[in-house]
Amino acid sequence: MKTLKLGIAGLGHVGCGLIELVERQAGLRLPGEVQITGVSARSRSRKRPVSIEPYKWFDDAAQLAVSDDIDIFVELMGGSDGPAKVAVEAALKAGKPVVTANKALIAEHGQALADIAEGQGIDLLFEAAVAGGVPVVRVLRDSLSGVEIERVAGILNGTCNFLTTTMLETGRPYAEVLEEAQRLGFAEADPTLDVSGMDAAYKIAILSAMAFSASLDFSKVAIHGVDGVGLFDLKLADRLGYRIKLIAEGVLTEDGVICRVAPMALPVSHPLAQVNGSLNTVRIEGAPLGAVTLTGPGAGPGPTASAVMGDIAKLFNPGVRSAFGRAAHHVTRKFISASEEEQSAYFIRARLSDRSGALARLSEALAAHGVSVDQLLQESAGADQASPIAIVTHVSARKQVDAAMAQLSQLDVLVDEARLIRIEAG
Ligand code: HSE
């Protein structure tokens, strides 16, 4: 039976999850045996749920990456630059296949790394970088090679989905629910990466580059997070028949690929509105397929380690393919920004001073820019004399809605910043 020797750099939640999985591999369906021969992390002595005593310790991940003792370098350190990038480049240049869960690294430098891997004729695999245990990378790259993909969209951050779902279900505040997501091991070491939308942005950028054979330009990804989405927004949207969720999408247009992440209001009957907790889901649409949806645990040590192990299993029979599905020189499309002419309905939430004429001023701001109201909900002002208002607009061009919001932001009847959320068509 063939044996593959692993060097694992990064021993956080996922690294420890992988060690546990290797230790009980008899129950898995691997084509051969996996052995850990070397490990590296920031701290050797940190308390961990697994013992690292049996494995050779390396202070420097880059030395582990080129060690003669390993067949595969497994990078679980994180970070787009610094030690993770140095070590992955070193491994590839030394002819060692790399398995990584590092979405920041792949989103920022994946295509350059893929070029090195292609040049060496070795694999660079990153299933665990996107949607944890949901096998979307391999499906896009291999199984859906015969589909002309038009849109990839979904829920790609478990922490944000857990936040918005749990806050609405339990009425608990944002900070408390975020702490729970950290305790459960969903959140990044720095959870601002989750709530700012950055984590989901890395993932959708990777999927879009693969789905559309596009040159990945992370600077073009529009990123808005759930930080600032309050219980108040979630409840008002709920009363109007919508769920607010952080949605990541990549869309192919005639001019290029639009890639973005933002909270969106989904009609409660929309399939993505039913995806709750830390689950991730990805819907891939294209011809002649129609649509396929993959849903599952997108965060946490177990699911992510299982995806890493799936990539390791593939390396028993490499059959190298370019990491993004198409060799770099065949990549033709570009990432672009969304057009201001784009048409959509919007959910607007504002708090107005509880005095006569306040609502009229809000309506004037919308009407001045041709934005028409489809639904309106006003609640009684609380002790703070601020009336919560939620509006669903008819379909309008983004530039009209932005102009109306700019006018609205100047009104003295506005108590605090109004919020604008695009509505996903039902
Ligand atoms: N922090 C990520 C999430 C998990 O919450 O989805 C790994 O990407």
Coordinates of C-alpha atoms and ligand atoms in Angstrom, one line a residue:
M1 CA 0.0 0.0 0.0
K2 CA 1.3 3.4 -0.9
T3 CA 2.2 5.8 1.9
L4 CA 2.2 9.6 1.7
K5 CA 4.2 11.6 4.2
L6 CA 2.7 14.9 5.3
G7 CA 4.3 18.0 6.6
I8 CA 1.6 20.1 8.3
A9 CA 2.3 23.8 8.9
G10 CA -0.3 25.5 11.2
L11 CA -1.8 23.7 14.2
G12 CA -4.9 25.7 15.0
H13 CA -8.4 24.3 14.9
V14 CA -8.1 22.8 11.4
G15 CA -4.5 21.6 11.9
C16 CA -5.5 19.7 15.0
G17 CA -8.6 18.5 13.3
L18 CA -6.4 17.0 10.5
I19 CA -4.1 15.3 13.0
E20 CA -7.1 13.7 14.7
L21 CA -8.4 12.5 11.3
V22 CA -5.0 11.1 10.3
E23 CA -4.9 9.2 13.7
R24 CA -8.2 7.5 12.9
Q25 CA -7.7 7.0 9.2
A26 CA -8.6 3.3 9.4
G27 CA -12.3 4.5 9.3
L28 CA -11.7 6.6 6.2
R29 CA -11.7 5.5 2.5
L30 CA -8.2 6.6 1.6
P31 CA -6.4 4.9 -1.3
G32 CA -3.3 4.3 0.9
E33 CA -1.7 5.3 4.2
V34 CA -1.1 8.8 5.3
Q35 CA 1.7 9.5 7.8
I36 CA 2.6 12.8 9.4
T37 CA 6.3 13.3 9.5
G38 CA 6.8 16.9 10.4
V39 CA 4.8 19.8 11.9
S40 CA 5.3 23.5 12.3
A41 CA 3.4 26.3 14.1
R42 CA 3.9 29.6 15.8
S43 CA 4.1 28.0 19.2
R44 CA 5.4 24.5 20.0
S45 CA 4.2 24.5 23.6
R46 CA 0.6 25.9 23.2
K47 CA -2.1 23.6 24.7
R48 CA -3.7 21.6 22.0
P49 CA -6.5 18.9 21.8
V50 CA -3.9 16.5 20.2
S51 CA -0.3 15.6 21.0
I52 CA 2.3 16.7 18.5
E53 CA 5.1 14.8 20.4
P54 CA 5.3 12.0 17.8
Y55 CA 6.1 14.4 15.0
K56 CA 9.3 16.1 14.0
W57 CA 9.1 19.8 14.9
F58 CA 10.2 22.6 12.6
D59 CA 10.5 26.2 13.8
D60 CA 10.4 27.4 10.2
A61 CA 7.5 26.3 8.0
A62 CA 9.5 27.0 4.9
Q63 CA 12.1 24.4 6.0
L64 CA 9.4 21.8 6.6
A65 CA 8.0 22.7 3.1
V66 CA 11.2 21.5 1.4
S67 CA 12.1 18.7 3.8
D68 CA 13.1 15.4 2.2
D69 CA 10.9 13.8 4.9
I70 CA 7.7 14.9 3.3
D71 CA 5.8 14.1 0.1
I72 CA 3.1 16.7 0.5
F73 CA 3.1 20.1 2.2
V74 CA -0.2 20.9 4.0
E75 CA -0.5 24.7 4.7
L76 CA -3.0 25.6 7.4
M77 CA -1.3 28.7 8.7
G78 CA -3.5 31.4 7.0
G79 CA -2.6 34.9 5.9
S80 CA -2.2 36.0 2.3
D81 CA 1.4 37.0 2.7
G82 CA 4.3 36.3 5.1
P83 CA 5.2 32.8 6.2
A84 CA 2.4 31.0 4.5
K85 CA 3.2 32.4 1.1
V86 CA 7.0 31.9 1.5
A87 CA 6.4 28.3 2.6
V88 CA 4.0 27.4 -0.2
E89 CA 6.3 28.9 -2.8
A90 CA 9.2 27.0 -1.4
A91 CA 7.3 23.7 -1.4
L92 CA 6.1 24.1 -5.0
K93 CA 9.6 25.1 -6.2
A94 CA 11.0 22.1 -4.5
G95 CA 8.4 19.9 -6.4
K96 CA 6.2 19.1 -3.4
P97 CA 2.4 19.2 -4.1
V98 CA 0.6 21.6 -1.8
V99 CA -2.7 21.2 0.0
T100 CA -4.0 24.4 1.6
A101 CA -7.0 25.8 3.4
N102 CA -5.8 29.3 3.0
K103 CA -8.4 31.3 1.0
A104 CA -6.6 34.6 1.5
L105 CA -3.4 33.2 0.0
I106 CA -5.3 31.6 -3.0
A107 CA -7.4 34.7 -3.6
E108 CA -4.4 37.1 -3.6
H109 CA -1.7 34.9 -5.1
G110 CA -3.4 31.7 -6.3
Q111 CA -2.9 32.2 -10.0
A112 CA 0.8 33.0 -9.6
L113 CA 1.2 29.9 -7.3
A114 CA -0.8 27.9 -9.9
D115 CA 1.7 28.9 -12.6
I116 CA 4.6 27.6 -10.4
A117 CA 2.7 24.3 -9.8
E118 CA 1.8 23.9 -13.5
G119 CA 5.5 24.6 -14.4
Q120 CA 6.5 21.8 -12.0
G121 CA 3.8 19.5 -13.1
I122 CA 2.5 19.1 -9.5
D123 CA -0.8 19.8 -7.8
L124 CA -1.9 22.8 -5.8
L125 CA -5.2 21.8 -4.1
F126 CA -7.4 24.1 -2.0
E127 CA -10.8 22.4 -1.5
A128 CA -10.8 23.4 2.1
A129 CA -10.3 27.1 1.3
V130 CA -13.9 27.5 0.1
A131 CA -17.0 26.5 2.1
G132 CA -15.2 24.1 4.5
G133 CA -16.6 20.7 4.1
V134 CA -18.7 21.5 1.0
P135 CA -16.9 20.0 -2.0
V136 CA -17.4 22.9 -4.4
V137 CA -13.9 23.5 -5.7
R138 CA -13.4 20.0 -7.2
V139 CA -17.0 20.0 -8.5
L140 CA -16.4 23.3 -10.3
R141 CA -13.0 22.4 -11.6
D142 CA -13.7 18.8 -12.7
S143 CA -17.3 17.8 -12.6
L144 CA -18.7 21.0 -14.1
S145 CA -16.1 21.4 -16.8
G146 CA -18.8 20.8 -19.4
V147 CA -21.0 23.7 -18.1
E148 CA -21.0 27.3 -19.4
I149 CA -21.4 28.9 -16.0
E150 CA -23.4 32.1 -15.7
R151 CA -23.6 32.7 -12.0
V152 CA -22.2 31.3 -8.8
A153 CA -23.8 32.6 -5.6
G154 CA -24.3 31.6 -2.1
I155 CA -23.6 31.8 1.6
L156 CA -19.9 31.4 2.1
N157 CA -19.3 32.5 5.6
G158 CA -20.6 30.3 8.4
T159 CA -19.9 32.8 11.1
C160 CA -22.1 35.5 9.5
N161 CA -24.9 33.1 8.7
F162 CA -24.8 31.8 12.3
L163 CA -24.9 35.5 13.5
T164 CA -27.9 36.6 11.4
T165 CA -29.8 33.4 12.0
T166 CA -29.2 33.1 15.7
M167 CA -29.8 36.8 16.4
L168 CA -33.2 36.6 14.7
E169 CA -34.2 33.3 16.3
T170 CA -33.1 34.1 19.8
G171 CA -33.2 37.9 20.0
R172 CA -29.6 37.7 21.4
P173 CA -27.3 40.6 20.6
Y174 CA -24.6 40.6 17.9
A175 CA -21.6 40.6 20.3
E176 CA -22.8 37.7 22.3
V177 CA -23.6 35.5 19.3
L178 CA -20.3 36.4 17.7
E179 CA -18.5 35.2 20.8
E180 CA -20.4 31.9 20.6
A181 CA -19.3 31.5 16.9
Q182 CA -15.7 32.0 18.1
R183 CA -16.1 29.4 20.9
L184 CA -17.5 26.9 18.4
G185 CA -14.5 27.3 16.1
F186 CA -16.3 28.8 13.1
A187 CA -14.9 32.2 13.3
E188 CA -11.5 33.2 12.0
A189 CA -8.7 33.9 14.6
D190 CA -9.5 37.6 13.8
P191 CA -13.4 37.6 13.5
T192 CA -13.4 41.0 11.8
L193 CA -12.3 39.0 8.7
D194 CA -15.7 37.2 8.9
V195 CA -18.0 40.1 9.8
S196 CA -16.4 42.5 7.3
G197 CA -17.2 40.2 4.4
M198 CA -13.5 39.7 3.7
D199 CA -13.6 35.9 4.2
A200 CA -16.6 35.4 1.9
A201 CA -14.9 37.7 -0.6
Y202 CA -11.8 35.6 -0.8
K203 CA -14.0 32.5 -1.4
I204 CA -16.2 34.0 -4.1
A205 CA -13.2 35.4 -5.8
I206 CA -11.7 32.0 -6.0
L207 CA -14.9 30.3 -7.2
S208 CA -15.5 33.1 -9.8
A209 CA -12.0 32.8 -11.2
M210 CA -12.6 29.1 -11.6
A211 CA -16.2 29.2 -12.8
F212 CA -15.6 31.9 -15.5
S213 CA -11.9 31.2 -16.4
A214 CA -11.2 34.7 -15.3
S215 CA -8.1 36.4 -14.2
L216 CA -8.5 36.8 -10.4
D217 CA -8.3 40.5 -9.4
F218 CA -9.2 40.7 -5.8
S219 CA -9.1 44.5 -5.8
K220 CA -12.3 44.5 -8.0
V221 CA -14.4 42.5 -5.5
A222 CA -17.0 44.8 -3.8
I223 CA -17.1 43.9 -0.1
H224 CA -19.7 44.8 2.5
G225 CA -20.1 42.8 5.7
V226 CA -22.7 42.2 8.3
D227 CA -21.0 44.4 10.9
G228 CA -23.6 47.0 11.7
V229 CA -26.6 44.8 10.8
G230 CA -28.6 44.9 14.0
L231 CA -31.3 42.8 15.5
F232 CA -33.5 45.7 14.6
D233 CA -32.8 45.3 10.8
L234 CA -33.3 41.6 10.9
K235 CA -36.7 42.0 12.7
L236 CA -38.0 44.7 10.4
A237 CA -37.0 42.7 7.3
D238 CA -38.6 39.6 8.8
R239 CA -41.9 41.5 9.3
L240 CA -41.8 42.5 5.6
G241 CA -41.2 38.8 4.6
Y242 CA -37.4 38.9 4.1
R243 CA -34.3 37.3 5.7
I244 CA -31.1 39.2 5.7
K245 CA -28.0 37.1 4.9
L246 CA -24.5 37.7 3.8
I247 CA -24.5 36.7 0.1
A248 CA -21.5 36.3 -2.1
E249 CA -21.9 36.2 -5.9
G250 CA -20.0 36.0 -9.1
V251 CA -21.9 36.9 -12.3
L252 CA -20.7 36.7 -15.9
T253 CA -21.6 39.7 -18.0
E254 CA -20.7 40.7 -21.5
D255 CA -18.0 43.0 -20.1
G256 CA -16.5 40.7 -17.5
V257 CA -17.1 39.1 -14.1
I258 CA -18.8 41.0 -11.4
C259 CA -17.8 39.6 -8.0
R260 CA -19.2 40.9 -4.7
V261 CA -20.3 40.2 -1.1
A262 CA -23.0 42.1 0.7
P263 CA -25.9 41.5 3.1
M264 CA -28.9 40.9 0.9
A265 CA -32.6 40.6 1.7
L266 CA -34.0 37.3 0.5
P267 CA -37.8 36.6 0.3
V268 CA -38.5 34.0 3.0
S269 CA -39.5 31.6 0.3
H270 CA -36.1 31.8 -1.4
P271 CA -34.1 28.6 -1.1
L272 CA -31.1 30.5 0.4
A273 CA -33.3 32.0 3.1
Q274 CA -33.8 28.5 4.5
V275 CA -30.1 27.9 4.9
N276 CA -29.5 28.6 8.6
G277 CA -26.8 28.4 11.3
S278 CA -23.2 27.9 10.2
L279 CA -24.2 26.1 7.0
N280 CA -22.8 27.2 3.7
T281 CA -24.5 26.8 0.4
V282 CA -23.4 27.4 -3.2
R283 CA -25.7 27.6 -6.2
I284 CA -24.1 27.2 -9.6
E285 CA -26.1 28.2 -12.7
G286 CA -25.2 27.6 -16.3
A287 CA -26.1 25.9 -19.6
P288 CA -26.9 23.2 -20.4
L289 CA -27.0 22.2 -16.7
G290 CA -29.6 24.5 -15.2
A291 CA -28.7 24.9 -11.6
V292 CA -27.0 22.8 -8.9
T293 CA -26.9 23.6 -5.2
L294 CA -24.4 22.3 -2.7
T295 CA -25.1 22.8 1.0
G296 CA -23.2 21.7 4.1
P297 CA -21.0 22.6 7.0
G298 CA -18.8 25.4 5.8
A299 CA -16.8 26.1 8.9
G300 CA -15.3 24.3 11.9
P301 CA -12.3 22.0 12.4
G302 CA -14.0 18.7 11.4
P303 CA -15.6 19.7 8.1
T304 CA -12.5 21.7 7.0
A305 CA -10.1 18.9 8.0
S306 CA -12.2 16.5 6.0
A307 CA -11.8 18.7 2.9
V308 CA -8.1 18.8 3.4
M309 CA -8.0 15.0 3.7
G310 CA -10.0 14.7 0.5
D311 CA -7.3 16.7 -1.3
I312 CA -4.6 14.5 0.3
A313 CA -6.5 11.4 -0.9
K314 CA -6.4 12.7 -4.5
L315 CA -2.6 12.9 -4.4
F316 CA -2.3 9.1 -4.2
N317 CA -3.3 9.3 -7.9
P318 CA -2.3 12.8 -8.9
G319 CA -3.4 13.2 -12.5
V320 CA -2.4 16.9 -12.3
R321 CA -4.8 19.5 -13.6
S322 CA -4.3 23.2 -13.4
A323 CA -5.3 24.5 -10.0
F324 CA -8.1 26.8 -11.3
G325 CA -9.3 24.4 -14.0
R326 CA -7.7 26.2 -16.9
A327 CA -4.0 26.9 -17.5
A328 CA -3.1 30.5 -16.9
H329 CA -2.6 31.3 -20.6
H330 CA -6.1 30.3 -21.4
V331 CA -7.6 32.7 -18.9
T332 CA -9.3 35.5 -20.9
R333 CA -12.0 37.2 -18.8
K334 CA -11.5 40.1 -16.3
F335 CA -13.1 41.0 -13.0
I336 CA -15.0 44.3 -13.3
S337 CA -17.2 46.4 -11.0
A338 CA -21.0 46.3 -11.1
S339 CA -22.7 48.8 -13.3
E340 CA -24.5 51.7 -11.8
E341 CA -27.4 51.0 -14.2
E342 CA -28.0 47.6 -12.6
Q343 CA -31.7 47.2 -11.7
S344 CA -32.9 45.7 -8.4
A345 CA -35.4 46.2 -5.6
Y346 CA -34.0 47.4 -2.3
F347 CA -34.7 47.2 1.4
I348 CA -34.1 50.6 3.1
R349 CA -34.1 50.9 6.9
A350 CA -34.0 54.2 8.7
R351 CA -34.9 55.8 12.0
L352 CA -36.7 59.1 11.9
S353 CA -37.4 61.7 14.5
D354 CA -40.9 61.2 15.8
R355 CA -42.3 64.5 14.5
S356 CA -44.7 65.6 11.8
G357 CA -43.4 65.7 8.3
A358 CA -40.5 63.3 8.9
L359 CA -41.9 60.5 6.8
A360 CA -42.8 63.1 4.1
R361 CA -39.1 64.2 3.9
L362 CA -38.1 60.6 3.5
S363 CA -40.6 60.1 0.7
E364 CA -39.5 63.3 -1.0
A365 CA -35.9 62.1 -1.0
L366 CA -36.9 58.8 -2.7
A367 CA -39.3 60.5 -5.2
A368 CA -36.7 63.1 -6.1
H369 CA -34.7 60.3 -7.7
G370 CA -37.5 58.3 -9.1
V371 CA -37.4 55.6 -6.5
S372 CA -40.9 54.2 -5.9
V373 CA -42.0 52.5 -2.7
D374 CA -43.5 49.0 -2.9
Q375 CA -44.0 48.3 0.9
L376 CA -43.6 50.6 3.9
L377 CA -43.5 49.6 7.6
Q378 CA -43.3 52.1 10.4
E379 CA -43.1 51.1 14.0
S380 CA -43.9 53.3 17.0
A381 CA -41.1 55.3 18.4
G382 CA -39.6 54.0 21.6
A383 CA -38.4 56.1 24.6
D384 CA -35.7 57.6 22.3
Q385 CA -38.3 59.2 20.1
A386 CA -37.0 57.5 17.0
S387 CA -39.4 55.7 14.6
P388 CA -38.0 52.7 12.9
I389 CA -39.0 52.7 9.2
A390 CA -38.5 49.9 6.7
I391 CA -39.1 50.3 3.0
V392 CA -39.1 47.9 0.1
T393 CA -38.6 49.8 -3.2
H394 CA -39.8 48.8 -6.7
V395 CA -37.0 47.8 -9.0
S396 CA -34.8 50.8 -9.6
A397 CA -31.3 51.5 -11.0
R398 CA -28.5 51.4 -8.4
K399 CA -27.5 55.0 -9.2
Q400 CA -31.1 56.3 -8.5
V401 CA -31.1 54.5 -5.1
D402 CA -27.6 55.7 -4.2
A403 CA -28.6 59.3 -5.1
A404 CA -31.8 59.0 -2.9
M405 CA -29.7 57.6 0.0
A406 CA -27.3 60.5 -0.4
Q407 CA -30.1 63.0 -0.1
L408 CA -31.6 61.0 2.8
S409 CA -28.3 61.1 4.7
Q410 CA -28.5 64.9 4.8
L411 CA -32.0 65.1 6.4
D412 CA -32.1 66.5 9.9
V413 CA -35.0 64.1 10.7
L414 CA -32.7 61.1 10.3
V415 CA -31.6 59.9 13.7
D416 CA -28.7 57.7 12.6
E417 CA -27.3 56.2 9.4
A418 CA -29.9 54.6 7.1
R419 CA -29.1 51.2 5.7
L420 CA -29.5 50.0 2.1
I421 CA -29.8 46.3 1.3
R422 CA -30.3 44.9 -2.2
I423 CA -33.1 42.4 -2.5
E424 CA -32.4 39.1 -4.2
A425 CA -35.2 38.3 -6.8
G426 CA -37.4 35.6 -5.4
Ligands
HSE1 N1 -14.5 31.6 9.4 C1 -15.0 30.9 8.3 C2 -16.5 30.9 8.3 C3 -14.6 29.5 8.3 O1 -17.1 31.4 9.3 O2 -17.1 30.5 7.4 C4 -13.5 29.1 7.4 O3 -13.5 29.7 6.2

